[in-house]
Tab-separated table of C-alpha atoms and ligand atoms in Angstrom:
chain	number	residue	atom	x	y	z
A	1	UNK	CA	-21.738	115.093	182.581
A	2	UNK	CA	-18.138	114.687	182.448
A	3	UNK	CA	-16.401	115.217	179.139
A	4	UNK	CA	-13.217	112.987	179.900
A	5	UNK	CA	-13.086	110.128	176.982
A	6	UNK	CA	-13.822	106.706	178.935
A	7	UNK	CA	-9.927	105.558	178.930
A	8	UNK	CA	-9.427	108.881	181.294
A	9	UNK	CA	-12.339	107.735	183.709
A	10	UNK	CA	-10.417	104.089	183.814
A	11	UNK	CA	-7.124	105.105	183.961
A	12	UNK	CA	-5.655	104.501	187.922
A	13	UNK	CA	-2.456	106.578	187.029
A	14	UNK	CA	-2.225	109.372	184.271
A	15	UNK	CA	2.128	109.820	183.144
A	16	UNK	CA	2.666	112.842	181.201
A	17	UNK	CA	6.088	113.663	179.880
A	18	UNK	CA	7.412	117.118	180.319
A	19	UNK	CA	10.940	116.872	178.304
A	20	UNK	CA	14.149	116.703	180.130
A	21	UNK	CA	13.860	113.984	182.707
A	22	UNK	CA	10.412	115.466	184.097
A	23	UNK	CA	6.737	113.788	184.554
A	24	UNK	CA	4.140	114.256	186.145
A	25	UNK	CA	1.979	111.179	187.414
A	26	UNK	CA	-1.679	111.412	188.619
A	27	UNK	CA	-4.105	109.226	190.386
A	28	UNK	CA	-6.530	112.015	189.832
A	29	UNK	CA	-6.604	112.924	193.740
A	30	UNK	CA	-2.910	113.241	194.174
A	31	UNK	CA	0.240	114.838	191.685
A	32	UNK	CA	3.539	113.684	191.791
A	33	UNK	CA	6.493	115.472	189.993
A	34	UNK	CA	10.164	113.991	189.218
A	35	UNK	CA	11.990	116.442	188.020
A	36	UNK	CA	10.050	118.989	186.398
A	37	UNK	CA	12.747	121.501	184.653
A	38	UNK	CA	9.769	123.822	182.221
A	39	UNK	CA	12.149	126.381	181.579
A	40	UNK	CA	14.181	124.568	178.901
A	41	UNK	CA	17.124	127.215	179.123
A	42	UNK	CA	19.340	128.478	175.554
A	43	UNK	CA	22.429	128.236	177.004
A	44	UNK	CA	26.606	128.479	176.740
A	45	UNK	CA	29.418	126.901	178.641
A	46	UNK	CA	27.874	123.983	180.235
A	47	UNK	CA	30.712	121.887	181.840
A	48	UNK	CA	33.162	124.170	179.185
A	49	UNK	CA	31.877	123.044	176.237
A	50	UNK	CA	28.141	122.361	175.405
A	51	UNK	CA	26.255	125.358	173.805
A	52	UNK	CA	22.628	124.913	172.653
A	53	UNK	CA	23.152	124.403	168.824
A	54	UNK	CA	21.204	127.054	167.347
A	55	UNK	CA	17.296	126.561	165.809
A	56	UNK	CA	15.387	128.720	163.446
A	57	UNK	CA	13.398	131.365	165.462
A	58	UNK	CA	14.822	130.730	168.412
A	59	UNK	CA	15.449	134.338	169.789
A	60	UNK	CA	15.081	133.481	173.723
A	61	UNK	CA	17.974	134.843	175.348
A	62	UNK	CA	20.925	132.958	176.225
A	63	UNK	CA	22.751	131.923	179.583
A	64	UNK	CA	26.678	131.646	179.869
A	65	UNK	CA	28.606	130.151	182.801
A	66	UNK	CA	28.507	133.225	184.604
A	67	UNK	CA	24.926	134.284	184.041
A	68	UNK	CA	22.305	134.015	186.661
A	69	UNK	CA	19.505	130.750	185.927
A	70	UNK	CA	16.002	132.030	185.693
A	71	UNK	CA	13.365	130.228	185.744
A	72	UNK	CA	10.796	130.655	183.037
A	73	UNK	CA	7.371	130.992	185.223
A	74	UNK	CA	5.183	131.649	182.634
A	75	UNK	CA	5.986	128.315	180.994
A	76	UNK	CA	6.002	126.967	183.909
A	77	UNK	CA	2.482	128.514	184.845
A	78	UNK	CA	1.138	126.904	181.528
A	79	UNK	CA	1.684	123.089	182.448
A	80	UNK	CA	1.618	123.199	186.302
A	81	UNK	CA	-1.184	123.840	188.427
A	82	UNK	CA	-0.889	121.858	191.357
A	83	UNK	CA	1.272	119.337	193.052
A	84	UNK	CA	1.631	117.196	196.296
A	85	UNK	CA	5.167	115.877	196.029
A	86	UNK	CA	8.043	116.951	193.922
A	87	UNK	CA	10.972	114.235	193.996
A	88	UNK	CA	14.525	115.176	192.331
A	89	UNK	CA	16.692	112.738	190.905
A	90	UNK	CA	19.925	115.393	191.761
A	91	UNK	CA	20.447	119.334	191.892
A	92	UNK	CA	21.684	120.270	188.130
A	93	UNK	CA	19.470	122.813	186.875
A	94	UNK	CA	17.887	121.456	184.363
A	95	UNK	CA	15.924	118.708	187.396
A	96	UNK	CA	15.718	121.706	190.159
A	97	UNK	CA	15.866	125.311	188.666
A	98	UNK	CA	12.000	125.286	188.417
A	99	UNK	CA	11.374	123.702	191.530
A	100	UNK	CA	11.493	126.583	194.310
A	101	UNK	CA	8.603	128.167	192.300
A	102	UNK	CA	6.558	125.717	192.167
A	103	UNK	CA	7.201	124.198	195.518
A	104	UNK	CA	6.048	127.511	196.731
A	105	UNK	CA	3.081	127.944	194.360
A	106	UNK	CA	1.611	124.354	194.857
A	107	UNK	CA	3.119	123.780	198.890
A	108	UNK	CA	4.135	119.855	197.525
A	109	UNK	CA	6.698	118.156	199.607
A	110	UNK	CA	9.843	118.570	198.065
A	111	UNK	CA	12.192	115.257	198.278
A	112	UNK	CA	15.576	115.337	197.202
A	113	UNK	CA	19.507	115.290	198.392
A	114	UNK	CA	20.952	117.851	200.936
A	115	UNK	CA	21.895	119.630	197.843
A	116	UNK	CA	18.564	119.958	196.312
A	117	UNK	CA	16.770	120.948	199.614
A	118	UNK	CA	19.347	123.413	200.342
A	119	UNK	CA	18.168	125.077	196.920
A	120	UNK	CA	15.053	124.859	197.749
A	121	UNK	CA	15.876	126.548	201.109
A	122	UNK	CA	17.991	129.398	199.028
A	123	UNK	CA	14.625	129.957	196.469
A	124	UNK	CA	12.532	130.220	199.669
A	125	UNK	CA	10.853	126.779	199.887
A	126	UNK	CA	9.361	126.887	203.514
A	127	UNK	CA	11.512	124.253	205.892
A	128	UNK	CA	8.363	121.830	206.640
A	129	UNK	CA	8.123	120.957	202.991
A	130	UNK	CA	11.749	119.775	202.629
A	131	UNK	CA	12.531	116.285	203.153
A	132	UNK	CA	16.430	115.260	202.436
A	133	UNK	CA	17.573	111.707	201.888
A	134	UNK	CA	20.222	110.088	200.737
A	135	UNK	CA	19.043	106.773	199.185
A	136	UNK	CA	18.144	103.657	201.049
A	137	UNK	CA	14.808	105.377	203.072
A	138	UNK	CA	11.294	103.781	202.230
A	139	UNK	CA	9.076	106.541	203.254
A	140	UNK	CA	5.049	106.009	203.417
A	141	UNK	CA	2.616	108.645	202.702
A	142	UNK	CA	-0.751	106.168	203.011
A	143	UNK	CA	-1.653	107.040	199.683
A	144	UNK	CA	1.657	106.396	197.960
A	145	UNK	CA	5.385	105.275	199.151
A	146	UNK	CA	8.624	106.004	198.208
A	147	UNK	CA	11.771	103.730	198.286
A	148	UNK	CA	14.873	105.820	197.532
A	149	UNK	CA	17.784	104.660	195.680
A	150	UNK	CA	21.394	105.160	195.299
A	151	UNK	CA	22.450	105.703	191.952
A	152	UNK	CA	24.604	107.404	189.645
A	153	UNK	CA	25.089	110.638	187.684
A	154	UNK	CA	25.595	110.054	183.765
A	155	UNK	CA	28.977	109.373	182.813
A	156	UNK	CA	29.425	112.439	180.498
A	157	UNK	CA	32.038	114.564	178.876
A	158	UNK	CA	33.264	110.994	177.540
A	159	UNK	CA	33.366	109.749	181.560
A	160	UNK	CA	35.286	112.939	182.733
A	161	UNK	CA	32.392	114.181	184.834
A	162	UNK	CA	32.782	114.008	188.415
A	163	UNK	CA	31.508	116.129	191.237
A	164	UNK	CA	31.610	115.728	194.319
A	165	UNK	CA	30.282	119.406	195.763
A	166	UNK	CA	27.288	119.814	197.522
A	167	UNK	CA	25.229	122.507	197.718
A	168	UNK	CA	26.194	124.283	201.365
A	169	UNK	CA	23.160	125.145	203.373
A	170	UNK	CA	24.097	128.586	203.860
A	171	UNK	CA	23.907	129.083	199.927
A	172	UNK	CA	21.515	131.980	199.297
A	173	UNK	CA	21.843	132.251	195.334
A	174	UNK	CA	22.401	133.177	192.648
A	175	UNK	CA	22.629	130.207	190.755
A	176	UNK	CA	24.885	129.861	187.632
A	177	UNK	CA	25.399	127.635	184.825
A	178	UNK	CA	29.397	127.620	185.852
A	179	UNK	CA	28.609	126.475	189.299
A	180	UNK	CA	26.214	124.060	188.513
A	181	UNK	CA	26.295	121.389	191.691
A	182	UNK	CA	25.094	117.674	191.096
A	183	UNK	CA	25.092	116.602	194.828
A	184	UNK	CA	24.890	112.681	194.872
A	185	UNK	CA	22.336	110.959	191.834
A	186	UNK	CA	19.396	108.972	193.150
A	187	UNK	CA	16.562	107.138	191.875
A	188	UNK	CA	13.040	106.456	193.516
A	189	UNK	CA	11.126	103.475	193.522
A	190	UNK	CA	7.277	104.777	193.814
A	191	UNK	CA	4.090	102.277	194.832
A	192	UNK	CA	0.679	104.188	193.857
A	193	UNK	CA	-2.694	102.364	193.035
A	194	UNK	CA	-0.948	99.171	193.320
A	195	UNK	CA	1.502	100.016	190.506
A	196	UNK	CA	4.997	100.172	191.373
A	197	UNK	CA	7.161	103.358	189.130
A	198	UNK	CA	10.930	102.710	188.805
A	199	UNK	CA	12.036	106.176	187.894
A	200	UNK	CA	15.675	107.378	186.803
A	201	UNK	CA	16.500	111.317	185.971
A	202	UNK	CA	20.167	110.506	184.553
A	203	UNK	CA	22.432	107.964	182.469
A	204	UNK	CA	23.352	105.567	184.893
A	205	UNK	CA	22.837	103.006	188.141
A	206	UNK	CA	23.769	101.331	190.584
A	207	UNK	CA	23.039	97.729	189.095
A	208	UNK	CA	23.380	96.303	192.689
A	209	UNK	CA	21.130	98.758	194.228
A	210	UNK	CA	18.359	98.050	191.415
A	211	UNK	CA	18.542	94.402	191.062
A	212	UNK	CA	15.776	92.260	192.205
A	213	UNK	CA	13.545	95.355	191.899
A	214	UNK	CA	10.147	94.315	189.770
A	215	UNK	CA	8.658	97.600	188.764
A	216	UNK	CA	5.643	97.477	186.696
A	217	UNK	CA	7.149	100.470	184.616
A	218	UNK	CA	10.540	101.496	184.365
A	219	UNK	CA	11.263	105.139	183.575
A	220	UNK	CA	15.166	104.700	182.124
A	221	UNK	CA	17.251	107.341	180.924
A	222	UNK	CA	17.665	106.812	177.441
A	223	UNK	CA	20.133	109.715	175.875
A	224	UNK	CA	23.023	108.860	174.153
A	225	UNK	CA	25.203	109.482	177.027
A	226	UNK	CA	24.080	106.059	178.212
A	227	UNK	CA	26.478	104.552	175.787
A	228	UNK	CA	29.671	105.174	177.942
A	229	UNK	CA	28.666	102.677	180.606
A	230	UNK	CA	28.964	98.669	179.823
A	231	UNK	CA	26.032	97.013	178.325
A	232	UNK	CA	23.559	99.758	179.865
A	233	UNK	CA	20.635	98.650	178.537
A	234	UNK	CA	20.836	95.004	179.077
A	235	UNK	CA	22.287	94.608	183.077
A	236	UNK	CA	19.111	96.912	183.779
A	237	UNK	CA	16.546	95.106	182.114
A	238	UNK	CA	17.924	91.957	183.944
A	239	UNK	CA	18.538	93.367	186.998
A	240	UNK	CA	14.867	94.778	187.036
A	241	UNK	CA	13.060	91.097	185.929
A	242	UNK	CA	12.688	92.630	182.469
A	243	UNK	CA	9.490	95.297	183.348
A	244	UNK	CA	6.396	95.018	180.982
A	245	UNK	CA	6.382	98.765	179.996
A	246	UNK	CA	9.338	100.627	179.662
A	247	UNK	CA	9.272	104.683	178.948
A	248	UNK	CA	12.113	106.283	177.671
A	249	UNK	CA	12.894	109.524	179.648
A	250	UNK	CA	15.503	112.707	179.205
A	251	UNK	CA	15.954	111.544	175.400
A	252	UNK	CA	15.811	115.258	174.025
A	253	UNK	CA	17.584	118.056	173.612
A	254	UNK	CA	16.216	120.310	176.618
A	255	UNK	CA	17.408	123.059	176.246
A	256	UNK	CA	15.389	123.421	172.807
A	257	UNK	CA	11.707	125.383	172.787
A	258	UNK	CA	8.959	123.067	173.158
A	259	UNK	CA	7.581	122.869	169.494
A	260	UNK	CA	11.278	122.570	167.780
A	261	UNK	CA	12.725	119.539	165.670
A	262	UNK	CA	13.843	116.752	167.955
A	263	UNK	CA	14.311	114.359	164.916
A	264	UNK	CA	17.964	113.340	166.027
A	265	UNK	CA	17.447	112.677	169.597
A	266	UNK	CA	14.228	110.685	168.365
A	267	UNK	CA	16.318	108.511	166.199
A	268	UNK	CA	18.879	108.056	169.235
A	269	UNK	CA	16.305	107.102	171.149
A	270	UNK	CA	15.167	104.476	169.111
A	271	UNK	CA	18.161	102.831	169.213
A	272	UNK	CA	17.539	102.547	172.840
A	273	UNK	CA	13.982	101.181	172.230
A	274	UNK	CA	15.758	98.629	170.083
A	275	UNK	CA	17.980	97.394	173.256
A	276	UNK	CA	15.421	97.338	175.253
A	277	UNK	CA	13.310	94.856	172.580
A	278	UNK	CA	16.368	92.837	172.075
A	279	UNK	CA	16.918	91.865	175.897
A	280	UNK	CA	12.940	91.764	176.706
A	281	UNK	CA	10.785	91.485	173.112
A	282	UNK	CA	7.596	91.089	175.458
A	283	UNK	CA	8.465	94.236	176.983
A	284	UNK	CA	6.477	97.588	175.847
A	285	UNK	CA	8.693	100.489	175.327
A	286	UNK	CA	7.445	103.721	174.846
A	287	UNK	CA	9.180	106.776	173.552
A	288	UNK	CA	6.995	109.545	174.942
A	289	UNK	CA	6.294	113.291	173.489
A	290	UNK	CA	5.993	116.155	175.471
A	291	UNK	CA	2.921	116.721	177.537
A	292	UNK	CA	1.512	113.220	175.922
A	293	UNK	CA	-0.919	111.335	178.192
A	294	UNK	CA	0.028	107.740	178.992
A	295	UNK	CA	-2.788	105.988	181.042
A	296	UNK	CA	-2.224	102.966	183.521
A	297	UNK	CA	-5.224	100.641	184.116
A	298	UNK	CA	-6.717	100.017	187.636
A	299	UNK	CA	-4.694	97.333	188.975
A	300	UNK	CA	-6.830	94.499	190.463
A	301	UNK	CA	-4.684	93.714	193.448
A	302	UNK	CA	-1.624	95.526	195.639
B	401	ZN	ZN1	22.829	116.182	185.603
């Protein structure tokens, strides 16, 4: 009756990239988002100096520092249906824009910092699906938990980012690229179907908030920008017991179409798949493409 290939029927947990730092995981009863940024914005100005380099047929308009951030529904509309919980690793636009919309399409719990609920607030997210932390909570659900964790924001503009805003809960839009808030960086620790998900949406960590962590997949960060921080790869693979799968995440160029050339931030991010290797050969490290399918076995015990 059912036309799923066998390897779907087995699979506990379903990961499907969605380019920038955003997944979606299944159990096939319940959807969890990190991040989920669809709209994949042409843009000019970010933090003064990073403009979208330019790709053949690419016509979609483009947003300056002073432009108002729209989100792109339809192409949001095309890859999300449903959701139960959307978790944000911090409030730049390319981890939140998308998320008002489809916190108020699907009615998933949105979990995030102060900043990132107070956006939600300002793109009309109802209050009883807001939950703020700030990294060190372990929240149960019953049919998953959460443990949140301090990290960091990527070290960019060669380490000259810092920002220390926060979205003010009286903010009521518009959003713009020039005003772009981070609001704190954290990271989640999920346990669902007995699998625990160590999941990171930027460049960076705390190593002592991490270490002694043994996730069964680690979910790391893997864009060039990692290379501004000492020995990246290596202190987190330690730290985390050296994980058994390992998925590179936000290794593209996001604010590309889906469909265009990401040949150099491919061969980037196989550097990073070499680090990995290096530190933990037994390790499997997987450099997904958008909206590919990665399926988790049942687990046989919590
Ligand atoms: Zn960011």
């Amino acid at each position: 009756m059912s036309a799923r290939p066998r390897a779907a029927r087995r699979a506990a947990l379903t990961l499907t990239h969605l380019g920038a730092a955003g997944w979606v995981i299944t159990d096939g009863e319940h959807v969890i988002l990190l991040d989920p940024y669809l709209s994949r914005l042409r843009i000019t100005g970010q933090f003064g100096t990073y403009t979208t380099p330019s790709v053949p047929g690419d016509v979609r308009r483009v947003f300056g520092p002073d432009d108002e951030l729209v989100s792109d529904t339809e192409a949001v509309d095309a890859h999300v249906t449903r959701a139960d919980v959307i978790l944000h690793s911090h409030s730049h636009f390319n981890h939140t824009l998308d998320m008002p919309y489809i916190a108020r399409k699907t009615g998933a719990t949105v979990i995030g910092t102060e900043s990132t609920t107070n956006l939600a607030r300002a793109g009309g997210v109802p209050e009883a699906q807001l939950l703020s932390v700030r990294g060190g909570e372990d929240y149960d659900f019953g049919w998953f938990s959460v443990k949140v964790i301090p990290s960091l924001h990527s070290a960019l503009n060669g380490k000259h980012f810092f920002d220390s805003r926060v979205v003010p809960r009286d903010f009521r839009g518009p959003r713009r690229l020039g005003d772009d808030v981070e609001g704190g960086t954290l990271a989640y620790l999920l346990r669902l179907r007995g699998y625990q998900i160590l999941w990171f949406g930027s460049m960076n960590y705390i190593e002592r908030e991490v270490s002694g962590l043994r996730p069964d997949v680690a979910m790391i960060a893997a864009a060039r920008q990692r290379l501004e921080l000492y020995d990246y790869t290596r202190r987190l693979m330690r730290a985390l017991g050296m994980p058994r799968i390992v998925f590179a995440t936000h290794w593209d160029e996001q604010s590309f179409p889906y469909g265009a050339d990401q040949d150099a931030r491919l061969r980037e991010a196989a550097v990073f798949i070499k680090e990995v290797k290096a530190v933990s050969p037994r390790s499997r490290v997987i450099l997904p493409r958008h909206f590919e399918r990665h399926t988790l076995p049942p687990k046989r015990r919590q």
